Every structure is written in structure tokens, then in C-alpha cells.
PDB file of C-alpha atoms in Angstrom:
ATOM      1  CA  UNK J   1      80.523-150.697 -62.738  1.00  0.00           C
ATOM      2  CA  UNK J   2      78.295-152.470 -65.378  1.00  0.00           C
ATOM      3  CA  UNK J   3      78.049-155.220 -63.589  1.00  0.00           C
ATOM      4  CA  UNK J   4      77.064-153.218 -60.262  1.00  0.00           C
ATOM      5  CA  UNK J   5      74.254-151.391 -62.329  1.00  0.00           C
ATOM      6  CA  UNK J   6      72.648-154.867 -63.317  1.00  0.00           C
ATOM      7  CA  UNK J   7      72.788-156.246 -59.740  1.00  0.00           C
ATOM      8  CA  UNK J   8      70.551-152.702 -58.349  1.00  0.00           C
ATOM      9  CA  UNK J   9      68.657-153.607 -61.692  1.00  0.00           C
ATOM     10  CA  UNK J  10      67.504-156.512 -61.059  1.00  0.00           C
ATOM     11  CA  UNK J  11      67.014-156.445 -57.498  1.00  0.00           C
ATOM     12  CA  UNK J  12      64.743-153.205 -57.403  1.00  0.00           C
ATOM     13  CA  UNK J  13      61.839-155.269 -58.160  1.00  0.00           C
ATOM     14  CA  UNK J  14      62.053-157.369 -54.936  1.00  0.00           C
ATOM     15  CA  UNK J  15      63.200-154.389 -52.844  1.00  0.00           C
ATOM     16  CA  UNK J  16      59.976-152.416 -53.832  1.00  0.00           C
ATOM     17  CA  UNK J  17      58.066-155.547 -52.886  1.00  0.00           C
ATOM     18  CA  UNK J  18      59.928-156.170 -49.360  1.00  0.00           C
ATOM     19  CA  UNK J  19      59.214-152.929 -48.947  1.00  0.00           C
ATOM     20  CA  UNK J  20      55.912-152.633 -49.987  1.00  0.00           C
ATOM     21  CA  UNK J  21      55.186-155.513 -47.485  1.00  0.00           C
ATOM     22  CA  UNK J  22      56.676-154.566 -44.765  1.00  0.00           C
ATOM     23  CA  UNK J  23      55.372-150.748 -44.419  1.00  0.00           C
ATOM     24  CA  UNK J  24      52.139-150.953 -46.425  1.00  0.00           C
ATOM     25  CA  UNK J  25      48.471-152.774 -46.794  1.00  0.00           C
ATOM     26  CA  UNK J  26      49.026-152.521 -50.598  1.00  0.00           C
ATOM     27  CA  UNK J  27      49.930-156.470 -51.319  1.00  0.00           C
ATOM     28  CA  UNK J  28      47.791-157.586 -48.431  1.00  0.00           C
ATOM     29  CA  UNK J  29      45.168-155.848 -50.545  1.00  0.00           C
ATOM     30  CA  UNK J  30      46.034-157.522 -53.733  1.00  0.00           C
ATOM     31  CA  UNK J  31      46.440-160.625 -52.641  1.00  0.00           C
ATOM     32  CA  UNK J  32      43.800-160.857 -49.452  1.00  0.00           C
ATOM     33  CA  UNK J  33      46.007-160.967 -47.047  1.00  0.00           C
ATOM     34  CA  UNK J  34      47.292-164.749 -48.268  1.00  0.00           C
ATOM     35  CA  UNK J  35      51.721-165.129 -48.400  1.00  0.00           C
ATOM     36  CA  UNK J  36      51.921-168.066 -50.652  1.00  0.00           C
ATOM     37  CA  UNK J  37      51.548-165.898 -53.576  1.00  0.00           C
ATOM     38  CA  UNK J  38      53.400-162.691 -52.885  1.00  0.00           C
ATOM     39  CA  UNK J  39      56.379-164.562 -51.844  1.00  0.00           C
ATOM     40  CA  UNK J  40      56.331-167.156 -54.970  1.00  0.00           C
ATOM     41  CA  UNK J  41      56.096-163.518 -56.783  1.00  0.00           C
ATOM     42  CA  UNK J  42      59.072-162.008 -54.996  1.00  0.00           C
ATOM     43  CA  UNK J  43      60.930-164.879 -55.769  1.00  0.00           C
ATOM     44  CA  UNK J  44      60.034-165.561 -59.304  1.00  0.00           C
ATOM     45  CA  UNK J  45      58.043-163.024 -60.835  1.00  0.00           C
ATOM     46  CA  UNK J  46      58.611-159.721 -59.064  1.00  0.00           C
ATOM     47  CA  UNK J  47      57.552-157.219 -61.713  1.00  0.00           C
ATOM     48  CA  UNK J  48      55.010-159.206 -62.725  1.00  0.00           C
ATOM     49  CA  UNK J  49      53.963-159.131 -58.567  1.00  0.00           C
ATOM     50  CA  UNK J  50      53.652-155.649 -58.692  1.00  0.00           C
ATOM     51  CA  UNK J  51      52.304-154.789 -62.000  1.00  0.00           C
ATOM     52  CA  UNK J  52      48.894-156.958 -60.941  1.00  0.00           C
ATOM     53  CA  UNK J  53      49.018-155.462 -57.427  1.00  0.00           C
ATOM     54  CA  UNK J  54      49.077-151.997 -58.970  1.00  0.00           C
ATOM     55  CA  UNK J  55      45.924-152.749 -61.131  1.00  0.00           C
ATOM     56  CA  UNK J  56      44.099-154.493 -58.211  1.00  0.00           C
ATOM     57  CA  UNK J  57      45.080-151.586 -55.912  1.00  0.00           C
ATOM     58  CA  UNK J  58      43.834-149.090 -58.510  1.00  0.00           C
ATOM     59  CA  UNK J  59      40.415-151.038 -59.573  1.00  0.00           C
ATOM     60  CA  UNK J  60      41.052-151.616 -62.856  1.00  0.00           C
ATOM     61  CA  UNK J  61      40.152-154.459 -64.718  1.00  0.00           C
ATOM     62  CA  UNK J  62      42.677-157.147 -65.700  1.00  0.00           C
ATOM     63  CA  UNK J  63      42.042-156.546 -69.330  1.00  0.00           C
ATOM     64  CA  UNK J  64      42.734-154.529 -72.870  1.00  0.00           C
ATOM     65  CA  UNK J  65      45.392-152.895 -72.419  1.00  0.00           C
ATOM     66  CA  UNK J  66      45.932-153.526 -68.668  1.00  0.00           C
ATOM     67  CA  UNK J  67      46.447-156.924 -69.912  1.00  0.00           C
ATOM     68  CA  UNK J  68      49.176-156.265 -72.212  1.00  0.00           C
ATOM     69  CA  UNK J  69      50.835-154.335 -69.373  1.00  0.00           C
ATOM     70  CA  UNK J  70      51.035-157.433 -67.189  1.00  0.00           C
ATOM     71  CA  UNK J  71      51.948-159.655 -70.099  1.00  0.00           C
ATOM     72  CA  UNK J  72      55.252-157.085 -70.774  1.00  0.00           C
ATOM     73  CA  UNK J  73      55.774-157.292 -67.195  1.00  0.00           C
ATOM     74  CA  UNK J  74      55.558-161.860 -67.040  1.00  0.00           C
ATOM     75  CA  UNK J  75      58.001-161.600 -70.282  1.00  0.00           C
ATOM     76  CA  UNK J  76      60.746-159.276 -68.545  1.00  0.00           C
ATOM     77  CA  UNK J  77      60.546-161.490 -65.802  1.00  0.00           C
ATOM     78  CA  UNK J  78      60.976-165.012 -67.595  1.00  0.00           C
ATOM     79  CA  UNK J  79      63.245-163.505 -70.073  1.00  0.00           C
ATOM     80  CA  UNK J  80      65.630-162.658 -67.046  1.00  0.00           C
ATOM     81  CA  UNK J  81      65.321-166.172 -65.737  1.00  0.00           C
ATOM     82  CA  UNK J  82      65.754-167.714 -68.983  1.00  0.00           C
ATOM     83  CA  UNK J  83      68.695-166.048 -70.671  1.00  0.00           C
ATOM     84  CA  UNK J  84      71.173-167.846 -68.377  1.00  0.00           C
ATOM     85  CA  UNK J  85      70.235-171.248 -69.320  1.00  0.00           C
ATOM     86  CA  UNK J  86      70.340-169.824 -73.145  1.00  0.00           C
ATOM     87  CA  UNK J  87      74.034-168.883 -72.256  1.00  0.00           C
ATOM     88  CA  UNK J  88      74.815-172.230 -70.601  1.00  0.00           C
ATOM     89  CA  UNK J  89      74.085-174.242 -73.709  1.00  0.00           C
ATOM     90  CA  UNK J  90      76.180-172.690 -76.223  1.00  0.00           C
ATOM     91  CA  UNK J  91      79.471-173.943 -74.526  1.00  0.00           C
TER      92      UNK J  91
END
């Protein structure tokens, strides 16, 4: 079961996104209508994706404390990449 909760975990990032593409204008939007960055976002930063898409969206500036909000949401995201390759070494 723990397992099963960390797979929905990590996966409701990019299943907001794929949503969020496919039945709303709100990344085409953020992004002016470009792909090259959404999908580099879905695959490697996805909370990051929409944390910047949400500010956009909502016309606030990207600074202050809407700054520190997307720097929280770029360290979740690497610290999820890199805590695998922190595992792999200590064998």
C-alpha cells in the first residue's frame, strides 16, 4: 500500500498537467502557446510547471514571496530526481 500511495504521489503532478493541456487554455497561456517547454516541464519539473503557470495565469509577479513559492516547488522536484542516485551510491 505504501508503495501504491507514492506512485499516485508522484504522478499527480503530471496528471494535473496532461490534464490541464488537454481540456484547458491555461498552459497555452503560460507558456504562449510554445510545447518545448511544457513538455520538458511534465517530464522533469512538473510542480515546478505548474506553480509558474499558476502565477502567470493569475498576473502576479515572479517575485518576493511568489518567488520563494516556485523555488519550494524546483527543490521538491530535483529532490525527487535526485534521491535515487543518493541511494545508488551507498552500496
Amino acid at each position: 500500500m505504501p508503495c501504491l500511495f507514492l506512485i499516485v504521489l508522484l504522478m499527480f503532478p503530471r496528471v494535473v498537467l496532461a490534464l490541464m493541456w488537454f481540456f484547458s487554455t491555461y498552459l497555452q497561456h503560460a507558456f504562449h502557446d510554445g510545447l518545448l517547454i511544457p513538455v520538458l516541464g511534465f517530464i522533469f519539473l512538473p510542480l515546478t510547471t505548474l506553480v509558474y503557470a499558476w502565477e502567470l495565469n493569475s498576473g502576479m509577479p515572479t517575485a518576493g514571496i511568489n518567488l520563494v513559492w516556485l523555488l519550494i516547488a524546483v527543490i521538491i522536484d530535483l529532490g525527487g530526481l535526485g534521491g535515487g542516485a543518493h541511494r545508488q551510491s551507498r552500496r
